[in-house]
Amino acid sequence: QLTADPAFAELCLEPQIAGPGFINLTLRPERLAAELQARLGDPRLGVPKVEMQAPVIVDFSSPNIAKEMHVGHLRSTIIGDALARVLEFRGHPVLRLNHVGDWGTQFGMLITHLKQVAPEALTMADAVDLGDLVAFYRQAKARFDADESFQTTSREEVVKLQGGDPVSLKAWGLLCDQSRREFQKIYDQLGIRLGERGESFYNPYLQAVVDDLRAAGLLVVDAGAGCVFLEGVSGKDGQPLPLIVQKSDGGFNYATTDLAAIRYRFAPGPAGDGASRVIYVTDAGQASHFAGVFQVAQRAGWIPSHCSVEHVPFGLVQGDDGKKLKTRSGDTVRLKDLLDEAVERTEADLRQRLADEQRSEDEAFIQQVATSVGLAAVKYADLSTNRTTNYQFSFDRMLALTGNTAPYLLYAVVRIAGIARKGGDLGAGAVASLTFSEAQEWALVRELLKFDGVIAEVEQELLPNRLCTYLFELSQVFNRFYDQVPVLKAEEPFRSSRLALCRLTTDTLSLGLGLLGIPTLERM
């Protein structure tokens, strides 16, 4: 019946029996060529655009005020940005949210210390810079741990801050502003777009969370604390585990804030974001926390039936020894230092390569390439690893020109740009008809036509490494084609068809890398 269908005959050659129980179907070469030709004039390369009105929220990065971004923030920032880019490309309105830690009891400690040791900061702008502020945080914490009267004053300061005391709010605002400026330097360096909406945003909604849970019959007062007992989750004593939403002293915690955020994000506007899908990109250590928060929000009816909330967990960044990446002194690696070292190493490698090749380039070229390739290498090394696993950070591996690395993929794009410099017209309009004769050409055609399917997988499964693997395999197939099949020296109609393959390959690599937040280069 299938083979009698005219549509089947247009799509496939005659089926072949390949052993007991197996039938091979072979797509007609002319159909593959026609599909490829259609993508030549399509800026979306065959990826359909969805028509969506409700936003998708991607919650990622989330550093803490008065602390510097460290290597632990790298994965959340890079993975979240890549997922947001893919979802935006598919046509979803994406709300990129930076849920910074800008509220809570630690501010009582910081504001008290600020008032006592740097009161001029409250009357003079920029009296404290972030470099001092990080040390400042450590000093405040040391005093809090050692001095009982300082603890008492700090707790009183929290009450003042929550009550809207103007001096306390001024101090809080200074701490937030100076941290925010330093965070932005990192985001600018990485090409990250983010809208900040910190914990403080949800402060007015916390009591309503508790009230709604009480009204729904979910809130239980246990040992003076308001909590919801989780279904199917037991503690060491075998009893249901509680999710505390109001402490015995009447205060709130992270779970309360996260519940308020979910409630707001799914609520229809103007009282909320009206989201259809909310994605949290945080480390795997927070999986049980989010599972509890999601369950409570679901039972409270805050997640509409047609909507979804997902935790996108990721593993640790480790050193070569398989342990958590730290400096020699045992401190957490600052993200700024890690990115700067990647660029410095790339620059040193580039200068050596130029010297070996006796190639002269101006300083602007060297700086541009070193910065682009260095940052691309860090991003790609992270994204190419399945996010659910830990990965070992190695500058040598990520900067290599061979293997599944950013430099290898970028070099494939540079190689194709070289064809254009040698006289190959890659920007020509649609080719009248594509003609292929070599196995390497057909292998490249088949690889190029997988792009839309890969994007759909990433959109659903939220695994950027799927796109990385595809781009790496495409580069490998292209390099085999380029090494074994003449392009510029070929006769027509093969020359134009092979140039079309080159054009579609560079377009696919450039678009794919762009969705990972990695810009391409024409020369390296």
Coordinates of C-alpha atoms in Angstrom, one line a residue:
Q1 CA 0.0 0.0 0.0
L2 CA 2.8 2.4 0.9
T3 CA 4.7 2.0 -2.4
A4 CA 1.5 2.4 -4.4
D5 CA 1.0 5.9 -3.0
P6 CA 2.2 8.5 -5.6
A7 CA 3.5 10.7 -2.8
F8 CA 5.8 7.9 -1.6
A9 CA 7.2 7.4 -5.1
E10 CA 8.0 11.1 -5.3
L11 CA 9.9 11.0 -2.0
C12 CA 11.7 7.6 -2.0
L13 CA 13.3 5.1 -4.4
E14 CA 12.1 1.5 -4.5
P15 CA 12.3 0.0 -1.0
Q16 CA 15.0 -2.6 -0.5
I17 CA 14.8 -5.6 1.9
A18 CA 17.9 -5.7 4.1
G19 CA 17.7 -9.0 6.0
P20 CA 14.8 -10.5 8.0
G21 CA 12.6 -7.8 9.4
F22 CA 14.4 -4.8 7.8
I23 CA 13.4 -2.6 4.9
N24 CA 15.6 0.3 3.7
L25 CA 14.0 3.4 2.4
T26 CA 16.3 5.8 0.4
L27 CA 15.2 9.4 -0.2
R28 CA 15.4 10.4 -3.8
P29 CA 18.6 12.5 -4.5
E30 CA 16.5 15.1 -6.4
R31 CA 14.3 15.6 -3.4
L32 CA 17.3 16.2 -1.1
A33 CA 18.8 18.6 -3.7
A34 CA 15.5 20.5 -3.9
E35 CA 15.2 20.8 -0.1
L36 CA 18.8 22.1 0.1
Q37 CA 18.1 24.6 -2.7
A38 CA 15.1 25.9 -0.8
R39 CA 17.3 26.6 2.3
L40 CA 19.9 28.6 0.2
G41 CA 17.5 31.5 0.1
D42 CA 16.1 31.1 3.6
P43 CA 17.7 33.1 6.4
R44 CA 16.1 30.7 8.9
L45 CA 17.7 27.7 7.1
G46 CA 14.5 25.6 7.2
V47 CA 13.7 26.2 10.9
P48 CA 10.0 27.2 11.1
K49 CA 9.0 30.1 13.4
V50 CA 6.3 29.5 16.0
E51 CA 3.6 32.1 16.5
M52 CA 3.5 32.5 20.3
Q53 CA 2.0 35.3 22.4
A54 CA 2.7 34.1 26.0
P55 CA 6.3 34.6 27.1
V56 CA 8.8 32.0 28.1
I57 CA 10.8 33.0 31.1
V58 CA 14.4 31.9 31.5
D59 CA 15.8 32.5 35.0
F60 CA 19.6 32.4 34.9
S61 CA 22.9 33.7 36.2
S62 CA 21.6 35.0 39.6
P63 CA 24.7 36.3 41.5
N64 CA 24.6 37.7 45.0
I65 CA 25.0 41.3 45.8
A66 CA 28.3 42.3 47.5
K67 CA 29.9 39.2 46.1
E68 CA 31.9 38.9 42.9
M69 CA 30.8 36.5 40.2
H70 CA 32.8 33.3 40.3
V71 CA 33.3 30.3 38.2
G72 CA 30.1 28.8 39.7
H73 CA 28.1 31.4 37.9
L74 CA 29.6 30.6 34.5
R75 CA 27.4 27.6 33.7
S76 CA 24.1 29.2 34.7
T77 CA 25.0 32.3 32.7
I78 CA 26.2 30.6 29.5
I79 CA 23.6 27.8 29.5
G80 CA 20.8 30.2 30.2
D81 CA 21.8 32.6 27.5
A82 CA 22.1 29.8 24.9
L83 CA 18.6 28.4 25.7
A84 CA 17.1 32.0 25.6
R85 CA 18.7 32.5 22.2
V86 CA 17.3 29.2 20.8
L87 CA 13.8 29.9 22.1
E88 CA 13.9 33.5 20.7
F89 CA 15.0 32.2 17.3
R90 CA 12.1 29.8 17.3
G91 CA 9.8 32.8 17.8
H92 CA 9.0 32.6 21.5
P93 CA 8.8 36.0 23.3
V94 CA 11.5 35.4 26.0
L95 CA 11.8 37.2 29.3
R96 CA 15.5 36.8 30.5
L97 CA 15.5 37.3 34.2
N98 CA 18.4 37.7 36.6
H99 CA 17.1 36.7 40.0
V100 CA 19.9 38.3 42.0
G101 CA 20.3 37.8 45.7
D102 CA 19.6 41.5 46.7
W103 CA 17.5 41.0 49.8
G104 CA 17.6 39.0 53.1
T105 CA 19.3 38.9 56.4
Q106 CA 22.8 39.4 55.1
F107 CA 22.0 43.0 54.3
G108 CA 21.5 43.8 58.0
M109 CA 25.1 42.7 58.5
L110 CA 26.4 44.7 55.5
I111 CA 24.4 47.9 56.2
T112 CA 25.5 47.9 59.9
H113 CA 29.1 47.5 58.8
L114 CA 28.8 50.2 56.2
K115 CA 27.2 52.7 58.6
Q116 CA 30.0 52.1 61.1
V117 CA 33.2 51.9 59.0
A118 CA 32.3 54.0 55.9
P119 CA 29.5 56.4 56.8
E120 CA 30.7 58.7 54.0
A121 CA 29.4 56.2 51.5
L122 CA 25.9 57.2 52.5
T123 CA 26.5 60.8 51.5
M124 CA 29.1 60.5 48.7
A125 CA 28.6 58.5 45.6
D126 CA 31.0 55.7 44.8
A127 CA 32.9 55.9 48.1
V128 CA 33.2 52.1 48.0
D129 CA 34.2 50.1 44.9
L130 CA 33.4 46.4 44.4
G131 CA 36.9 45.3 45.0
D132 CA 36.7 46.8 48.4
L133 CA 33.1 45.6 48.8
V134 CA 34.1 41.9 48.5
A135 CA 36.7 42.3 51.3
F136 CA 34.1 44.5 53.0
Y137 CA 31.6 41.5 53.0
R138 CA 34.2 39.2 54.5
Q139 CA 35.0 41.8 57.3
A140 CA 31.3 42.2 58.0
K141 CA 30.8 38.4 58.2
A142 CA 33.8 38.0 60.5
R143 CA 32.3 40.7 62.8
F144 CA 28.9 39.1 62.7
D145 CA 30.3 35.7 63.7
A146 CA 32.5 37.1 66.5
D147 CA 30.5 40.0 68.0
E148 CA 27.2 39.4 69.7
S149 CA 26.3 43.1 69.9
F150 CA 27.0 43.5 66.1
Q151 CA 24.7 40.5 65.5
T152 CA 21.9 42.3 67.5
T153 CA 22.4 45.5 65.6
S154 CA 22.4 43.7 62.3
R155 CA 19.1 42.0 63.0
E156 CA 17.6 45.3 64.0
E157 CA 18.9 46.7 60.7
V158 CA 17.0 44.0 58.8
V159 CA 13.8 45.1 60.4
K160 CA 14.6 48.7 59.5
L161 CA 15.3 47.8 55.9
Q162 CA 12.1 45.7 55.6
G163 CA 10.2 48.6 57.2
G164 CA 11.4 51.0 54.6
D165 CA 13.8 53.1 56.7
P166 CA 15.3 55.7 54.3
V167 CA 18.9 55.5 55.5
S168 CA 18.9 51.7 55.4
L169 CA 17.4 51.8 51.9
K170 CA 20.0 54.3 50.8
A171 CA 22.8 51.9 52.1
W172 CA 21.1 48.9 50.5
G173 CA 20.8 50.8 47.2
L174 CA 24.5 51.7 47.2
L175 CA 25.5 48.1 47.8
C176 CA 23.3 46.9 45.0
D177 CA 24.3 49.6 42.5
Q178 CA 28.0 49.0 42.9
S179 CA 27.6 45.2 42.6
R180 CA 25.4 45.6 39.5
R181 CA 28.0 47.7 37.7
E182 CA 30.6 45.0 38.2
F183 CA 28.2 42.2 37.1
Q184 CA 27.4 44.2 33.9
K185 CA 31.1 44.3 33.0
I186 CA 31.1 40.5 32.9
Y187 CA 27.8 40.4 31.0
D188 CA 29.1 42.9 28.4
Q189 CA 32.3 40.8 28.0
L190 CA 30.3 37.7 27.3
G191 CA 27.6 39.3 25.2
I192 CA 24.8 38.5 27.6
R193 CA 21.5 40.3 27.7
L194 CA 19.6 40.1 31.0
G195 CA 16.8 41.9 32.8
E196 CA 17.4 42.2 36.5
R197 CA 14.5 41.3 38.9
G198 CA 16.0 40.4 42.2
E199 CA 14.6 38.8 45.3
S200 CA 13.5 42.3 46.6
F201 CA 11.0 42.6 43.8
Y202 CA 8.9 39.8 45.3
N203 CA 9.1 41.2 48.9
P204 CA 5.6 42.8 48.7
Y205 CA 4.0 39.4 47.6
L206 CA 5.4 37.2 50.3
Q207 CA 2.5 37.5 52.8
A208 CA 0.0 36.7 50.0
V209 CA 1.8 33.4 49.4
V210 CA 1.3 32.4 53.0
D211 CA -2.3 33.6 53.0
D212 CA -3.1 31.8 49.8
L213 CA -1.6 28.5 51.1
R214 CA -3.5 28.9 54.3
A215 CA -6.8 29.5 52.4
A216 CA -6.1 26.4 50.2
G217 CA -5.7 24.3 53.3
L218 CA -2.1 23.5 52.5
L219 CA -0.4 25.5 55.3
V220 CA 0.4 23.6 58.5
V221 CA 1.9 25.3 61.6
D222 CA 4.6 23.0 62.9
A223 CA 6.9 24.1 65.8
G224 CA 5.7 27.7 65.2
A225 CA 6.7 27.7 61.6
G226 CA 4.3 27.8 58.6
C227 CA 5.0 24.9 56.2
V228 CA 3.6 22.7 53.6
F229 CA 4.3 19.0 53.9
L230 CA 5.5 17.5 50.6
E231 CA 3.8 14.5 49.0
G232 CA 6.0 11.6 48.2
V233 CA 9.1 13.1 49.9
S234 CA 10.2 11.8 53.3
G235 CA 12.9 12.8 55.7
K236 CA 15.3 10.5 57.5
D237 CA 12.6 9.8 60.1
G238 CA 10.3 8.5 57.4
Q239 CA 7.9 11.4 57.9
P240 CA 6.8 13.8 55.1
L241 CA 9.3 16.5 54.5
P242 CA 8.1 20.1 55.2
L243 CA 8.7 23.1 52.9
I244 CA 9.0 26.0 55.3
V245 CA 7.4 29.2 54.0
Q246 CA 7.2 31.3 57.2
K247 CA 9.7 31.0 60.0
S248 CA 8.7 30.8 63.6
D249 CA 9.7 34.5 64.0
G250 CA 7.3 35.5 61.2
G251 CA 10.1 36.0 58.7
F252 CA 10.2 34.5 55.2
N253 CA 12.9 32.5 53.3
Y254 CA 14.1 31.5 49.9
A255 CA 11.2 29.1 49.3
T256 CA 8.7 31.8 50.0
T257 CA 10.4 34.1 47.5
D258 CA 10.6 31.3 44.9
L259 CA 6.9 30.6 45.4
A260 CA 6.0 34.3 45.1
A261 CA 8.1 34.4 41.9
I262 CA 6.2 31.4 40.4
R263 CA 2.9 32.8 41.4
Y264 CA 3.7 36.2 39.8
R265 CA 5.3 34.7 36.6
F266 CA 2.3 32.6 35.7
A267 CA -0.4 35.2 36.8
P268 CA -1.9 37.0 33.8
G269 CA -0.9 40.6 33.2
P270 CA -0.9 43.3 34.4
A271 CA -0.6 41.6 37.8
G272 CA 2.0 39.2 36.5
D273 CA 4.0 38.0 33.5
G274 CA 1.4 35.6 32.0
A275 CA 4.2 33.1 31.1
S276 CA 3.5 29.8 29.4
R277 CA 6.8 28.2 30.4
V278 CA 9.3 29.0 33.1
I279 CA 12.8 27.6 33.0
Y280 CA 15.2 27.8 36.0
V281 CA 18.9 27.3 35.2
T282 CA 20.7 26.5 38.4
D283 CA 23.2 24.0 39.7
A284 CA 22.0 20.4 40.3
G285 CA 22.4 20.9 44.1
Q286 CA 19.2 22.9 44.1
A287 CA 17.1 20.1 42.4
S288 CA 15.3 19.0 45.6
H289 CA 14.6 22.6 46.6
F290 CA 12.9 23.3 43.2
A291 CA 11.1 20.0 43.2
G292 CA 9.5 21.0 46.5
V293 CA 8.7 24.5 45.4
F294 CA 7.2 23.3 42.1
Q295 CA 5.0 20.7 43.9
V296 CA 3.6 23.3 46.3
A297 CA 3.0 25.8 43.5
Q298 CA 1.2 23.0 41.5
R299 CA -1.0 22.0 44.5
A300 CA -1.8 25.7 45.2
G301 CA -3.1 26.0 41.6
W302 CA -0.5 28.7 40.6
I303 CA 0.7 26.8 37.5
P304 CA -2.0 26.7 34.8
S305 CA -2.7 23.3 33.3
H306 CA -1.4 24.4 29.9
C307 CA 1.8 25.8 31.3
S308 CA 5.1 24.2 32.4
V309 CA 7.8 24.9 34.9
E310 CA 11.2 23.2 34.5
H311 CA 14.5 23.1 36.4
V312 CA 17.5 22.9 34.2
P313 CA 20.2 21.5 36.4
F314 CA 24.0 21.5 35.7
G315 CA 27.0 19.9 37.3
L316 CA 30.2 21.4 38.7
V317 CA 33.1 23.0 37.0
Q318 CA 36.1 20.9 38.1
G319 CA 39.9 21.2 37.9
D320 CA 42.2 18.7 36.2
D321 CA 42.3 16.8 39.4
G322 CA 38.5 16.1 39.3
K323 CA 37.8 18.3 42.3
K324 CA 35.9 21.6 42.4
L325 CA 37.8 24.3 40.5
K326 CA 39.7 26.5 42.9
T327 CA 42.8 28.8 43.0
R328 CA 46.1 27.5 44.4
S329 CA 45.3 29.2 47.7
G330 CA 42.0 27.3 47.8
D331 CA 39.7 30.3 47.0
T332 CA 36.9 30.1 44.4
V333 CA 38.1 31.2 41.0
R334 CA 36.7 34.6 40.1
L335 CA 34.9 34.6 36.7
K336 CA 36.7 37.8 35.6
D337 CA 40.1 36.2 36.2
L338 CA 39.1 33.0 34.3
L339 CA 37.8 35.0 31.2
D340 CA 40.9 37.2 31.2
E341 CA 43.2 34.2 31.3
A342 CA 41.4 32.6 28.4
V343 CA 42.0 35.7 26.3
E344 CA 45.6 36.1 27.4
R345 CA 46.4 32.4 26.6
T346 CA 44.7 32.8 23.2
E347 CA 46.7 35.9 22.4
A348 CA 50.0 34.2 23.3
D349 CA 49.1 31.2 21.2
L350 CA 48.1 33.5 18.3
R351 CA 51.3 35.5 18.4
Q352 CA 53.4 32.3 18.4
R353 CA 51.5 31.0 15.4
L354 CA 51.9 34.2 13.5
A355 CA 55.6 34.1 14.2
D356 CA 55.9 30.5 13.1
E357 CA 54.1 31.3 9.9
Q358 CA 56.0 34.5 9.4
R359 CA 52.7 36.3 9.1
S360 CA 52.3 40.0 9.9
E361 CA 49.1 41.2 11.4
D362 CA 48.3 44.5 13.1
E363 CA 47.6 44.8 16.8
A364 CA 43.8 45.4 16.3
F365 CA 43.5 42.1 14.5
I366 CA 45.4 40.2 17.2
Q367 CA 43.3 41.7 20.0
Q368 CA 40.0 41.0 18.2
V369 CA 40.9 37.4 17.4
A370 CA 42.3 36.7 20.9
T371 CA 39.2 38.1 22.6
S372 CA 36.7 36.4 20.2
V373 CA 38.4 33.0 20.3
G374 CA 39.3 33.0 24.0
L375 CA 35.8 33.8 25.1
A376 CA 34.3 31.4 22.5
A377 CA 36.5 28.6 23.8
V378 CA 35.3 29.0 27.4
K379 CA 31.6 29.2 26.3
Y380 CA 31.8 26.2 23.9
A381 CA 33.7 24.0 26.4
D382 CA 30.9 24.5 28.8
L383 CA 28.0 24.1 26.4
S384 CA 29.4 21.1 24.5
T385 CA 29.4 19.1 27.8
N386 CA 26.0 17.5 28.7
R387 CA 25.0 20.1 31.4
T388 CA 23.8 17.3 33.8
T389 CA 27.4 16.2 34.3
N390 CA 30.4 17.7 35.9
Y391 CA 33.2 18.8 33.5
Q392 CA 36.9 19.3 33.9
F393 CA 38.1 22.8 32.9
S394 CA 41.2 22.7 30.8
F395 CA 42.6 25.7 28.8
D396 CA 44.8 23.4 26.7
R397 CA 41.8 21.3 25.6
M398 CA 39.4 24.2 25.0
L399 CA 41.9 26.3 23.0
A400 CA 43.0 23.4 20.7
L401 CA 42.5 23.7 17.0
T402 CA 41.5 20.1 16.7
G403 CA 38.7 18.1 18.4
N404 CA 35.3 19.3 19.5
T405 CA 36.4 22.9 20.4
A406 CA 35.3 26.4 19.4
P407 CA 38.6 27.1 17.5
Y408 CA 38.0 24.0 15.4
L409 CA 34.5 25.2 14.4
L410 CA 35.6 28.8 13.9
Y411 CA 38.4 27.6 11.7
A412 CA 35.9 25.8 9.4
V413 CA 34.1 29.1 8.9
V414 CA 37.4 30.8 8.2
R415 CA 38.3 28.1 5.7
I416 CA 35.1 28.8 3.8
A417 CA 35.7 32.6 3.9
G418 CA 39.1 31.7 2.3
I419 CA 37.2 30.2 -0.7
A420 CA 35.5 33.5 -1.2
R421 CA 38.8 35.4 -1.0
K422 CA 40.2 33.1 -3.7
G423 CA 37.4 33.9 -6.1
G424 CA 34.5 31.7 -5.1
D425 CA 31.2 33.5 -5.2
L426 CA 29.4 32.4 -2.0
G427 CA 26.9 35.3 -2.0
A428 CA 25.3 34.5 -5.4
G429 CA 21.6 34.1 -5.6
A430 CA 19.7 30.8 -6.0
V431 CA 21.5 28.3 -8.2
A432 CA 19.3 27.1 -11.1
S433 CA 19.7 23.5 -10.1
L434 CA 22.1 21.7 -7.8
T435 CA 24.1 18.8 -9.2
F436 CA 26.0 16.4 -7.0
S437 CA 28.1 13.3 -8.0
E438 CA 30.4 12.5 -5.1
A439 CA 29.7 10.6 -1.9
Q440 CA 31.2 13.4 0.2
E441 CA 28.8 15.9 -1.3
W442 CA 25.8 13.8 -0.4
A443 CA 27.1 13.2 3.1
L444 CA 27.3 17.0 3.5
V445 CA 23.8 17.5 2.0
R446 CA 22.3 15.0 4.5
E447 CA 24.2 16.7 7.5
L448 CA 23.0 20.2 6.5
L449 CA 19.4 19.0 6.3
K450 CA 19.5 17.9 10.0
F451 CA 19.7 21.5 11.3
D452 CA 16.0 22.1 11.9
G453 CA 15.5 18.8 13.7
V454 CA 18.4 19.6 16.1
I455 CA 17.0 23.1 16.9
A456 CA 13.6 21.5 17.7
E457 CA 15.4 19.0 20.1
V458 CA 17.2 21.8 21.9
E459 CA 14.0 23.7 22.3
Q460 CA 12.2 20.8 23.9
E461 CA 15.0 19.1 25.9
L462 CA 17.0 22.2 26.8
L463 CA 20.3 20.5 26.1
P464 CA 22.7 22.9 24.3
N465 CA 25.3 20.2 23.8
R466 CA 23.0 18.6 21.2
L467 CA 23.6 21.7 19.0
C468 CA 27.3 21.6 19.8
T469 CA 27.6 18.0 18.7
Y470 CA 25.7 18.7 15.5
L471 CA 28.0 21.7 14.6
F472 CA 31.1 19.6 15.3
E473 CA 29.9 16.8 13.1
L474 CA 28.9 19.2 10.4
S475 CA 32.4 20.7 10.5
Q476 CA 34.0 17.3 10.3
V477 CA 31.8 16.3 7.3
F478 CA 32.6 19.6 5.6
N479 CA 36.3 19.3 6.1
R480 CA 36.3 15.8 4.5
F481 CA 34.3 17.2 1.6
Y482 CA 36.7 20.2 1.2
D483 CA 39.8 18.0 1.4
Q484 CA 38.6 15.4 -1.1
V485 CA 36.4 17.2 -3.6
P486 CA 37.7 20.2 -5.8
V487 CA 35.5 23.3 -5.5
L488 CA 37.1 26.3 -7.3
K489 CA 38.8 24.1 -9.9
A490 CA 35.6 22.1 -10.7
E491 CA 33.8 22.5 -14.0
E492 CA 30.2 23.7 -14.1
P493 CA 27.6 22.7 -13.1
F494 CA 29.6 21.1 -10.2
R495 CA 31.5 24.3 -9.3
S496 CA 28.3 26.3 -8.6
S497 CA 26.7 23.4 -6.7
R498 CA 29.8 22.9 -4.5
L499 CA 30.0 26.6 -3.8
A500 CA 26.4 26.5 -2.7
L501 CA 27.3 23.7 -0.3
C502 CA 30.1 25.9 1.1
R503 CA 27.7 28.8 1.4
L504 CA 25.0 26.8 3.3
T505 CA 27.7 25.2 5.5
T506 CA 29.0 28.6 6.6
D507 CA 25.5 30.0 7.1
T508 CA 24.6 27.0 9.2
L509 CA 27.8 27.1 11.3
S510 CA 27.4 30.9 11.8
L511 CA 23.7 30.7 12.8
G512 CA 24.3 27.7 15.1
L513 CA 27.3 29.3 16.8
G514 CA 25.4 32.5 17.1
L515 CA 22.6 30.6 19.0
L516 CA 25.3 29.5 21.4
G517 CA 26.4 33.2 21.9
I518 CA 29.6 32.7 19.8
P519 CA 30.3 35.2 16.9
T520 CA 32.3 33.9 14.0
L521 CA 35.4 35.4 12.2
E522 CA 36.5 35.6 8.6
R523 CA 40.2 35.3 9.5
M524 CA 42.1 33.8 12.4

